Amino acid sequence: MDTVAVSTTQADSAAAGAALAAQIKAALSRAPHVIILFAAPTYDHPLLLRALQDGVPSALIVGASSAGEFTKDTVGVGLATALAIRDEESKFTARVGHRLKDNPAAAANEIARGFAGRSEHSFPHRSALILTDALAGYADALADALTLETAGEYQFFGGGAGDNASFERTTVFCGTQEFTDAAVALEILSRKPLGIGVSHGWEPASEPFRVTEATGLKLISLNNLPAVEAFEEHAQAKGEHIDRAAPIPFFLQNIIGIDTGSGYRLRVPLAVNDDGSIHCAAEIPAGSIVRIMKSSHASAAEAAERATDAAIAGIGPNQPKAALFFDCVATRLRCGDHFQTEVDAVTSRIGDAALAGCNTHGQIARAEGQFEGFHNCTAVVCVFPD
């Protein structure tokens, strides 16, 4: 396997694509099989993609808009980063599932029926990078449907495309095309296992609440009271205040944890509606038990370390050759400059391996022993073996 992680601060979209291509060609002796691209929402993505494809015409390109971009050497906002891979021992296939909002099961079927693994049985390990239009929603349903469509034989990792938490337009890429209301999948059939690790640094900070009413992304009531009242009581107990008109500063430090019986699945509250309900970044099931959660900068870095360690354990005796790292835009906003320590936590574990990643609007992980699918505020690491 030959890999390189590259980045550019070029603001011009065509120049950015050309710069990434030039760095890839300079670093690799032969053309990569695949390029995984993360690009800030400020870019004209089709223009960037065309310039990148022109520079590396034989490469398969997949990717997404992002909410913060990083490699080992660069952590910032407004950048484009990419991981290029050439691997004679793996097979890569890219697929797009459309109309995610209308029918996530049909989108999953559209993706899975194009996977080479349906007829190619010579590779013992099956994985797929999944990047989805976060604003289309239904990432949970997509992960569930993909698991069913592939008979549980694939492990999945990735995240929701970002737009720096503007929540206006998020897109995914395949080739030189940009898509909304869609998910893109990069199927990876390999001779060696890919390792996937998942962890978060949050712990309960409130009493439990039952979700007495919820629909879609709207959390309507907790314990039969408007959902915002639970947060207001929690804020008052801490000697703090939540501004219903501008609640993000409070919400970034006080997110929702769904009790799964073996841990907490995280959801980020985003806004307070006039009726006291709360708009969230992902669905929260009615009838579930939730708590308000707390974290710290140190615990976020520790979570990144745990996720990386778990991913490295997943590749067995092999050494890390490359890694992809996804974490939530809410984590970056909450941690500010301290987010660098999360990236450092990953790089300290993977040695000389190439690293690329981005902040996402939600994270996807479904691997052995991990069945939750879609997450918020959670570190997801995939390690490619040498």
Short mmCIF file of C-alpha atoms in Angstrom, two decimals:
data_model
loop_
_atom_site.label_atom_id
_atom_site.label_comp_id
_atom_site.label_asym_id
_atom_site.label_seq_id
_atom_site.Cartn_x
_atom_site.Cartn_y
_atom_site.Cartn_z
CA MET A 1 0.00 0.00 0.00
CA ASP A 2 1.17 3.52 -0.89
CA THR A 3 -0.58 6.47 0.76
CA VAL A 4 -0.23 10.20 1.25
CA ALA A 5 -2.31 12.81 3.07
CA VAL A 6 -2.29 16.27 1.50
CA SER A 7 -3.90 19.64 2.18
CA THR A 8 -4.19 23.11 0.69
CA THR A 9 -5.12 26.57 1.91
CA GLN A 10 -5.68 27.81 -1.66
CA ALA A 11 -8.94 29.74 -1.67
CA ASP A 12 -9.47 29.45 -5.43
CA SER A 13 -11.30 26.20 -6.11
CA ALA A 14 -9.53 25.18 -9.32
CA ALA A 15 -6.14 26.10 -7.84
CA ALA A 16 -6.95 24.05 -4.73
CA GLY A 17 -7.79 20.96 -6.77
CA ALA A 18 -4.64 21.36 -8.85
CA ALA A 19 -2.53 21.84 -5.70
CA LEU A 20 -3.85 18.62 -4.14
CA ALA A 21 -3.22 16.70 -7.36
CA ALA A 22 0.33 18.03 -7.62
CA GLN A 23 1.13 17.00 -4.04
CA ILE A 24 -0.28 13.52 -4.60
CA LYS A 25 1.70 12.99 -7.80
CA ALA A 26 4.89 14.24 -6.17
CA ALA A 27 4.50 11.87 -3.20
CA LEU A 28 3.40 8.65 -4.94
CA SER A 29 5.48 6.85 -7.52
CA ARG A 30 2.34 5.55 -9.24
CA ALA A 31 -1.17 6.96 -9.56
CA PRO A 32 -3.49 6.29 -6.60
CA HIS A 33 -6.51 4.04 -6.94
CA VAL A 34 -8.66 6.28 -4.76
CA ILE A 35 -8.70 9.82 -3.33
CA ILE A 36 -10.86 10.65 -0.31
CA LEU A 37 -11.51 14.40 -0.25
CA PHE A 38 -12.80 16.74 2.46
CA ALA A 39 -13.43 20.32 1.35
CA ALA A 40 -14.76 23.36 3.18
CA PRO A 41 -18.18 24.70 2.15
CA THR A 42 -16.56 27.88 0.81
CA TYR A 43 -15.26 26.01 -2.24
CA ASP A 44 -16.98 25.56 -5.57
CA HIS A 45 -16.84 21.79 -5.18
CA PRO A 46 -17.46 20.72 -8.80
CA LEU A 47 -14.69 23.07 -9.92
CA LEU A 48 -12.31 21.70 -7.28
CA LEU A 49 -13.22 18.11 -8.16
CA ARG A 50 -12.66 18.66 -11.89
CA ALA A 51 -9.22 20.16 -11.26
CA LEU A 52 -8.30 17.27 -8.96
CA GLN A 53 -9.56 14.69 -11.46
CA ASP A 54 -7.70 16.40 -14.32
CA GLY A 55 -4.50 16.15 -12.29
CA VAL A 56 -5.01 12.50 -11.32
CA PRO A 57 -7.33 11.20 -14.06
CA SER A 58 -7.25 7.49 -13.15
CA ALA A 59 -8.18 7.93 -9.47
CA LEU A 60 -11.59 7.18 -8.02
CA ILE A 61 -12.68 10.27 -6.04
CA VAL A 62 -15.17 10.31 -3.17
CA GLY A 63 -15.68 12.85 -0.42
CA ALA A 64 -17.85 15.42 1.29
CA SER A 65 -18.13 19.03 2.32
CA SER A 66 -16.66 19.49 5.77
CA ALA A 67 -16.76 21.63 8.91
CA GLY A 68 -13.06 21.76 9.74
CA GLU A 69 -10.27 19.84 8.03
CA PHE A 70 -7.02 18.27 9.20
CA THR A 71 -3.97 16.14 8.49
CA LYS A 72 -1.01 15.39 10.74
CA ASP A 73 0.52 18.71 9.77
CA THR A 74 -2.51 20.97 9.36
CA VAL A 75 -5.60 21.64 11.45
CA GLY A 76 -7.93 24.42 10.38
CA VAL A 77 -11.13 25.67 8.79
CA GLY A 78 -11.64 26.64 5.17
CA LEU A 79 -9.18 24.05 3.82
CA ALA A 80 -9.26 21.06 1.50
CA THR A 81 -7.59 17.83 2.62
CA ALA A 82 -7.33 14.43 0.98
CA LEU A 83 -6.04 10.93 1.55
CA ALA A 84 -4.75 9.19 -1.59
CA ILE A 85 -4.32 5.41 -1.57
CA ARG A 86 -2.78 2.96 -4.00
CA ASP A 87 -3.25 -0.64 -2.92
CA GLU A 88 -2.83 -3.60 -5.24
CA GLU A 89 -4.23 -5.88 -2.53
CA SER A 90 -7.62 -4.12 -2.28
CA LYS A 91 -10.56 -3.42 -4.57
CA PHE A 92 -12.37 -0.07 -4.43
CA THR A 93 -15.86 0.68 -5.73
CA ALA A 94 -17.81 3.95 -5.39
CA ARG A 95 -21.60 4.11 -5.27
CA VAL A 96 -24.20 6.84 -4.69
CA GLY A 97 -27.60 6.40 -3.07
CA HIS A 98 -30.09 9.11 -4.03
CA ARG A 99 -33.29 10.57 -2.51
CA LEU A 100 -32.18 9.76 1.00
CA LYS A 101 -34.85 11.93 2.60
CA ASP A 102 -37.71 10.19 0.78
CA ASN A 103 -36.55 6.60 1.20
CA PRO A 104 -33.32 5.75 3.04
CA ALA A 105 -33.91 2.02 2.52
CA ALA A 106 -34.05 2.52 -1.25
CA ALA A 107 -30.87 4.63 -1.10
CA ALA A 108 -29.14 1.82 0.81
CA ASN A 109 -30.32 -0.70 -1.78
CA GLU A 110 -29.02 1.50 -4.59
CA ILE A 111 -25.61 1.58 -2.91
CA ALA A 112 -25.39 -2.07 -1.92
CA ARG A 113 -26.49 -3.56 -5.22
CA GLY A 114 -23.49 -1.91 -6.88
CA PHE A 115 -20.98 -3.32 -4.40
CA ALA A 116 -18.45 -5.65 -6.02
CA GLY A 117 -18.57 -7.88 -2.96
CA ARG A 118 -21.90 -9.29 -4.09
CA SER A 119 -20.05 -11.35 -6.72
CA GLU A 120 -16.39 -11.01 -5.71
CA HIS A 121 -15.57 -13.54 -2.98
CA SER A 122 -11.77 -13.61 -3.06
CA PHE A 123 -11.35 -10.81 -0.49
CA PRO A 124 -11.90 -11.89 3.13
CA HIS A 125 -12.55 -8.41 4.55
CA ARG A 126 -15.34 -6.00 3.57
CA SER A 127 -15.66 -2.40 4.66
CA ALA A 128 -17.22 0.80 3.34
CA LEU A 129 -16.69 4.48 3.96
CA ILE A 130 -20.11 6.14 4.14
CA LEU A 131 -20.50 9.90 3.70
CA THR A 132 -24.02 11.32 3.76
CA ASP A 133 -25.77 14.63 3.25
CA ALA A 134 -26.35 15.47 6.90
CA LEU A 135 -29.26 17.82 6.22
CA ALA A 136 -31.20 15.06 4.47
CA GLY A 137 -31.31 13.25 7.83
CA TYR A 138 -32.04 9.53 8.24
CA ALA A 139 -28.39 8.56 8.68
CA ASP A 140 -29.47 6.07 11.36
CA ALA A 141 -31.99 4.48 9.02
CA LEU A 142 -29.39 4.40 6.25
CA ALA A 143 -26.87 2.59 8.45
CA ASP A 144 -29.53 0.06 9.51
CA ALA A 145 -30.63 -0.52 5.92
CA LEU A 146 -27.05 -0.92 4.67
CA THR A 147 -26.43 -3.54 7.35
CA LEU A 148 -29.51 -5.46 6.19
CA GLU A 149 -28.65 -5.07 2.50
CA THR A 150 -25.16 -6.47 3.06
CA ALA A 151 -26.29 -9.22 5.47
CA GLY A 152 -24.05 -7.82 8.20
CA GLU A 153 -20.91 -8.76 6.24
CA TYR A 154 -19.56 -5.19 6.00
CA GLN A 155 -18.25 -2.77 8.58
CA PHE A 156 -19.08 0.88 8.02
CA PHE A 157 -17.42 4.14 9.05
CA GLY A 158 -17.66 7.80 8.04
CA GLY A 159 -19.89 10.74 8.79
CA GLY A 160 -22.33 13.42 7.78
CA ALA A 161 -21.12 16.14 5.41
CA GLY A 162 -20.60 19.52 7.08
CA ASP A 163 -20.95 23.23 6.38
CA ASN A 164 -19.28 24.73 9.47
CA ALA A 165 -22.47 24.33 11.52
CA SER A 166 -24.46 26.71 9.30
CA PHE A 167 -26.89 23.83 8.58
CA GLU A 168 -27.78 25.32 5.21
CA ARG A 169 -26.24 23.01 2.58
CA THR A 170 -24.15 19.86 2.95
CA THR A 171 -22.97 17.79 0.00
CA VAL A 172 -21.19 14.55 -0.92
CA PHE A 173 -18.89 13.88 -3.87
CA CYS A 174 -18.37 11.05 -6.34
CA GLY A 175 -16.05 11.56 -9.28
CA THR A 176 -16.46 15.17 -10.38
CA GLN A 177 -20.08 15.40 -9.26
CA GLU A 178 -21.57 16.94 -6.13
CA PHE A 179 -24.81 15.59 -4.64
CA THR A 180 -27.39 16.68 -2.08
CA ASP A 181 -30.05 14.44 -0.51
CA ALA A 182 -27.68 11.53 -1.11
CA ALA A 183 -25.03 9.30 0.41
CA VAL A 184 -21.80 8.16 -1.22
CA ALA A 185 -20.10 4.89 -0.32
CA LEU A 186 -16.56 3.74 -0.99
CA GLU A 187 -16.53 -0.05 -0.86
CA ILE A 188 -13.17 -1.47 0.27
CA LEU A 189 -12.57 -5.18 -0.30
CA SER A 190 -9.24 -6.09 1.29
CA ARG A 191 -6.85 -8.94 2.06
CA LYS A 192 -6.16 -7.50 5.52
CA PRO A 193 -8.70 -6.15 8.02
CA LEU A 194 -9.36 -2.44 8.45
CA GLY A 195 -9.60 -1.34 12.07
CA ILE A 196 -12.45 0.87 13.27
CA GLY A 197 -12.59 2.54 16.68
CA VAL A 198 -15.36 4.57 18.29
CA SER A 199 -15.33 6.53 21.55
CA HIS A 200 -16.62 9.69 23.22
CA GLY A 201 -15.61 11.52 26.37
CA TRP A 202 -19.05 12.40 27.76
CA GLU A 203 -20.64 11.28 31.03
CA PRO A 204 -24.07 11.82 32.65
CA ALA A 205 -24.59 15.13 34.43
CA SER A 206 -28.33 15.02 35.15
CA GLU A 207 -31.06 12.75 36.40
CA PRO A 208 -32.65 10.47 33.78
CA PHE A 209 -35.57 11.73 31.69
CA ARG A 210 -38.03 9.75 29.61
CA VAL A 211 -38.65 11.01 26.08
CA THR A 212 -42.41 11.29 26.19
CA GLU A 213 -42.78 12.79 22.71
CA ALA A 214 -40.43 13.17 19.75
CA THR A 215 -40.81 13.30 16.00
CA GLY A 216 -38.06 13.42 13.43
CA LEU A 217 -35.35 15.82 14.63
CA LYS A 218 -37.69 17.46 17.15
CA LEU A 219 -37.48 16.49 20.84
CA ILE A 220 -40.88 17.66 22.07
CA SER A 221 -41.17 16.64 25.70
CA LEU A 222 -39.25 15.03 28.55
CA ASN A 223 -41.25 13.60 31.47
CA ASN A 224 -44.35 15.14 29.84
CA LEU A 225 -42.94 18.68 30.05
CA PRO A 226 -41.57 20.82 27.20
CA ALA A 227 -38.04 19.56 26.55
CA VAL A 228 -36.39 22.93 27.08
CA GLU A 229 -37.56 23.03 30.70
CA ALA A 230 -35.26 20.11 31.59
CA PHE A 231 -32.31 22.07 30.22
CA GLU A 232 -33.38 25.24 32.00
CA GLU A 233 -33.62 23.43 35.34
CA HIS A 234 -30.21 21.87 34.69
CA ALA A 235 -28.73 25.28 33.87
CA GLN A 236 -30.24 26.82 37.01
CA ALA A 237 -28.80 24.05 39.18
CA LYS A 238 -25.35 24.85 37.74
CA GLY A 239 -25.80 28.58 38.28
CA GLU A 240 -25.97 29.14 34.53
CA HIS A 241 -28.51 30.49 32.07
CA ILE A 242 -29.78 29.20 28.72
CA ASP A 243 -30.88 31.81 26.20
CA ARG A 244 -33.76 30.30 24.23
CA ALA A 245 -33.05 32.63 21.31
CA ALA A 246 -29.33 31.74 21.21
CA PRO A 247 -28.86 28.42 23.04
CA ILE A 248 -25.84 27.04 21.13
CA PRO A 249 -23.19 28.16 23.67
CA PHE A 250 -25.04 26.21 26.38
CA PHE A 251 -25.91 23.24 24.15
CA LEU A 252 -22.30 22.71 23.07
CA GLN A 253 -21.41 22.01 26.70
CA ASN A 254 -24.61 20.14 27.60
CA ILE A 255 -25.67 17.57 25.01
CA ILE A 256 -28.09 14.66 25.17
CA GLY A 257 -27.10 11.07 25.92
CA ILE A 258 -29.49 8.24 25.00
CA ASP A 259 -29.12 5.39 27.48
CA THR A 260 -28.47 2.22 25.44
CA GLY A 261 -28.01 -0.03 28.47
CA SER A 262 -24.29 -0.36 27.72
CA GLY A 263 -23.41 3.31 27.32
CA TYR A 264 -24.71 6.55 25.90
CA ARG A 265 -25.43 7.45 22.30
CA LEU A 266 -24.99 11.19 21.86
CA ARG A 267 -27.23 13.77 20.22
CA VAL A 268 -26.54 17.51 19.86
CA PRO A 269 -29.40 19.95 20.56
CA LEU A 270 -29.33 22.87 18.14
CA ALA A 271 -32.26 25.23 18.70
CA VAL A 272 -35.26 25.91 20.92
CA ASN A 273 -38.61 26.17 19.15
CA ASP A 274 -41.42 28.50 20.22
CA ASP A 275 -43.35 25.63 21.82
CA GLY A 276 -40.41 24.65 24.03
CA SER A 277 -39.40 21.68 21.91
CA ILE A 278 -35.76 21.29 20.88
CA HIS A 279 -34.44 20.77 17.36
CA CYS A 280 -31.62 18.20 17.40
CA ALA A 281 -28.91 17.13 14.98
CA ALA A 282 -30.32 13.59 14.81
CA GLU A 283 -33.38 11.65 15.84
CA ILE A 284 -34.09 10.68 19.45
CA PRO A 285 -36.56 7.78 19.83
CA ALA A 286 -39.75 8.38 21.79
CA GLY A 287 -39.80 6.25 24.95
CA SER A 288 -36.03 6.25 25.35
CA ILE A 289 -34.24 7.31 28.55
CA VAL A 290 -31.88 10.25 28.18
CA ARG A 291 -29.61 12.36 30.36
CA ILE A 292 -27.90 15.70 29.90
CA MET A 293 -24.18 15.00 29.49
CA LYS A 294 -20.94 16.79 30.35
CA SER A 295 -17.39 16.59 29.05
CA SER A 296 -14.01 18.34 29.09
CA HIS A 297 -11.18 19.07 26.68
CA ALA A 298 -9.09 16.35 28.31
CA SER A 299 -11.82 13.74 28.05
CA ALA A 300 -12.30 14.52 24.34
CA ALA A 301 -8.60 13.86 23.67
CA GLU A 302 -8.78 10.67 25.74
CA ALA A 303 -11.73 9.53 23.62
CA ALA A 304 -9.70 10.07 20.46
CA GLU A 305 -6.91 7.99 21.97
CA ARG A 306 -9.31 5.17 22.87
CA ALA A 307 -10.86 5.18 19.40
CA THR A 308 -7.42 5.04 17.78
CA ASP A 309 -6.23 2.26 20.07
CA ALA A 310 -9.34 0.22 19.24
CA ALA A 311 -8.82 0.79 15.51
CA ILE A 312 -5.18 -0.30 15.75
CA ALA A 313 -6.20 -3.41 17.67
CA GLY A 314 -8.56 -4.20 14.80
CA ILE A 315 -5.73 -4.60 12.28
CA GLY A 316 -4.09 -7.34 14.33
CA PRO A 317 -0.32 -7.80 13.91
CA ASN A 318 -0.15 -5.33 11.01
CA GLN A 319 1.23 -1.81 11.34
CA PRO A 320 -0.86 1.32 10.58
CA LYS A 321 -0.24 2.70 7.08
CA ALA A 322 -2.98 5.35 6.93
CA ALA A 323 -5.89 6.58 9.03
CA LEU A 324 -9.11 8.54 8.61
CA PHE A 325 -10.41 10.48 11.60
CA PHE A 326 -13.90 11.93 11.99
CA ASP A 327 -15.17 14.02 14.88
CA CYS A 328 -18.10 16.34 15.35
CA VAL A 329 -18.16 20.01 14.43
CA ALA A 330 -19.73 20.55 17.86
CA THR A 331 -16.59 19.12 19.44
CA ARG A 332 -14.42 21.53 17.45
CA LEU A 333 -16.59 24.50 18.39
CA ARG A 334 -16.65 23.47 22.04
CA CYS A 335 -12.91 22.82 22.26
CA GLY A 336 -11.70 25.72 20.11
CA ASP A 337 -7.90 25.70 19.85
CA HIS A 338 -7.83 22.66 22.14
CA PHE A 339 -9.16 20.54 19.24
CA GLN A 340 -5.54 20.26 18.13
CA THR A 341 -4.98 17.96 21.12
CA GLU A 342 -7.52 15.49 19.68
CA VAL A 343 -5.70 15.32 16.36
CA ASP A 344 -2.40 14.99 18.26
CA ALA A 345 -3.89 12.12 20.27
CA VAL A 346 -4.57 10.21 17.05
CA THR A 347 -1.20 10.98 15.45
CA SER A 348 0.67 9.95 18.59
CA ARG A 349 -0.82 6.46 18.23
CA ILE A 350 -0.43 5.83 14.50
CA GLY A 351 3.29 6.62 14.17
CA ASP A 352 4.37 7.42 10.61
CA ALA A 353 1.01 6.55 9.05
CA ALA A 354 -0.69 9.17 6.90
CA LEU A 355 -3.71 10.90 8.47
CA ALA A 356 -6.58 12.88 6.97
CA GLY A 357 -9.97 13.77 8.37
CA CYS A 358 -12.60 16.35 9.00
CA ASN A 359 -15.21 17.61 11.40
CA THR A 360 -18.59 16.25 10.42
CA HIS A 361 -22.26 16.79 11.21
CA GLY A 362 -22.56 13.38 12.86
CA GLN A 363 -20.40 10.26 12.67
CA ILE A 364 -21.06 6.78 11.29
CA ALA A 365 -19.59 3.60 12.74
CA ARG A 366 -20.83 0.05 12.61
CA ALA A 367 -18.25 -2.65 13.18
CA GLU A 368 -17.76 -5.80 15.22
CA GLY A 369 -19.10 -5.19 18.73
CA GLN A 370 -20.45 -1.74 17.75
CA PHE A 371 -24.03 -1.58 16.56
CA GLU A 372 -25.16 1.99 17.14
CA GLY A 373 -24.68 3.33 13.61
CA PHE A 374 -25.00 7.12 13.75
CA HIS A 375 -23.42 9.29 16.45
CA ASN A 376 -22.87 12.90 17.50
CA CYS A 377 -19.82 14.27 19.35
CA THR A 378 -17.99 10.97 18.94
CA ALA A 379 -14.50 10.19 17.64
CA VAL A 380 -14.45 7.64 14.83
CA VAL A 381 -11.08 6.36 13.53
CA CYS A 382 -10.42 3.95 10.69
CA VAL A 383 -6.90 2.52 10.35
CA PHE A 384 -5.62 0.97 7.13
CA PRO A 385 -2.92 -1.72 7.63
CA ASP A 386 0.40 -1.74 5.79
#
